[in-house]
Structure formats: C-alpha cells, structure tokens
Amino acid sequence: MTKPEVGHFRAQGVPLKRKLKEFPVTEDALLPVGTSLNVRHFVPGQYVDIAGITKGKGFQVFFSFLHVKYYIYLF
C-alpha cells in the first residue's frame, strides 16, 4: 500500500485492508466508510459482475493444459 492510501485510511479511522476497490452506487445504497461487503448485502437472484486477476503464463499454459510431457520439435 502506498503512503497516500495509508493516509486515506487513517483520516477515515478505518483499519488497513489488503485490497481497496471503488465502485459507483446510488444515493439510497450508500454504506458507511469502512464497511466490508459480504453475501448478505445481496438478494437471491441478483446479478453481480465479478472480475479476477490470473497468473499470465503465455504460451506455456497450452502445454500444461494438455499435460504434454514430451515435445517434438519440427524444424
């Protein structure tokens, strides 16, 4: 975490977190600063967009996916 981010947490009196995300909400859905979101904030049937970060392996993932142990090089 950068020093400016730590300063934002301290200014709001919120304990430090590993990840910090921002997202837009409507005026009627505002939460207090520092509130952790969990499954109880959503209703059954509600759609949520989720994005993740994967480890980039480039072309190597092709071989690990097929469990290739022996490579045949054709030149």
XYZ file of C-alpha atoms in Angstrom:
75
model
C 0.000 0.000 0.000
C 1.256 3.472 -0.814
C 1.688 6.221 1.761
C -1.218 8.287 0.330
C -3.546 5.267 0.595
C -2.475 4.693 4.201
C -3.211 8.359 4.869
C -6.752 7.962 3.496
C -7.387 5.011 5.803
C -6.030 6.887 8.840
C -8.054 10.024 8.035
C -11.273 7.998 7.996
C -10.324 5.990 11.100
C -10.580 2.692 9.226
C -8.163 -0.252 9.757
C -5.899 -1.073 6.814
C -7.159 -3.611 4.272
C -5.266 -5.697 1.728
C -7.413 -4.635 -1.209
C -9.196 -1.394 -1.899
C -11.881 -1.194 -4.585
C -14.189 1.600 -5.658
C -17.493 1.245 -7.413
C -20.451 3.522 -8.125
C -23.623 3.237 -6.038
C -26.899 5.119 -5.954
C -27.754 7.573 -3.181
C -30.138 5.113 -1.489
C -27.466 2.383 -1.330
C -24.663 4.312 0.394
C -22.763 2.450 3.111
C -20.647 3.907 5.909
C -16.913 4.214 5.218
C -15.008 1.014 6.017
C -17.986 -1.339 5.702
C -16.972 -4.800 4.492
C -19.190 -6.302 1.827
C -20.278 -9.904 2.140
C -23.013 -12.119 0.719
C -25.691 -10.634 2.997
C -25.584 -7.355 1.043
C -27.130 -9.055 -1.997
C -30.543 -10.597 -2.617
C -31.142 -14.031 -4.214
C -31.329 -13.773 -7.992
C -29.361 -10.525 -8.136
C -26.653 -10.439 -10.800
C -23.140 -9.352 -9.814
C -20.257 -8.706 -12.220
C -17.053 -10.269 -10.950
C -13.566 -9.840 -12.374
C -10.409 -11.613 -11.317
C -6.692 -11.495 -11.931
C -4.948 -14.589 -13.246
C -1.299 -15.501 -13.474
C -0.142 -14.914 -17.030
C 1.811 -17.876 -18.378
C 1.760 -17.050 -22.072
C 2.283 -19.988 -24.419
C 3.313 -22.246 -21.523
C -0.313 -22.674 -20.472
C -1.006 -24.576 -23.702
C 1.428 -27.327 -22.756
C 0.354 -27.529 -19.143
C -3.299 -27.706 -20.203
C -2.679 -30.689 -22.483
C -0.269 -32.306 -19.991
C 2.369 -32.572 -22.690
C 5.471 -34.228 -21.287
C 7.421 -34.847 -24.471
C 7.967 -32.135 -27.048
C 8.613 -32.863 -30.695
C 10.368 -30.010 -32.411
C 9.874 -29.817 -36.139
C 12.315 -27.556 -37.932
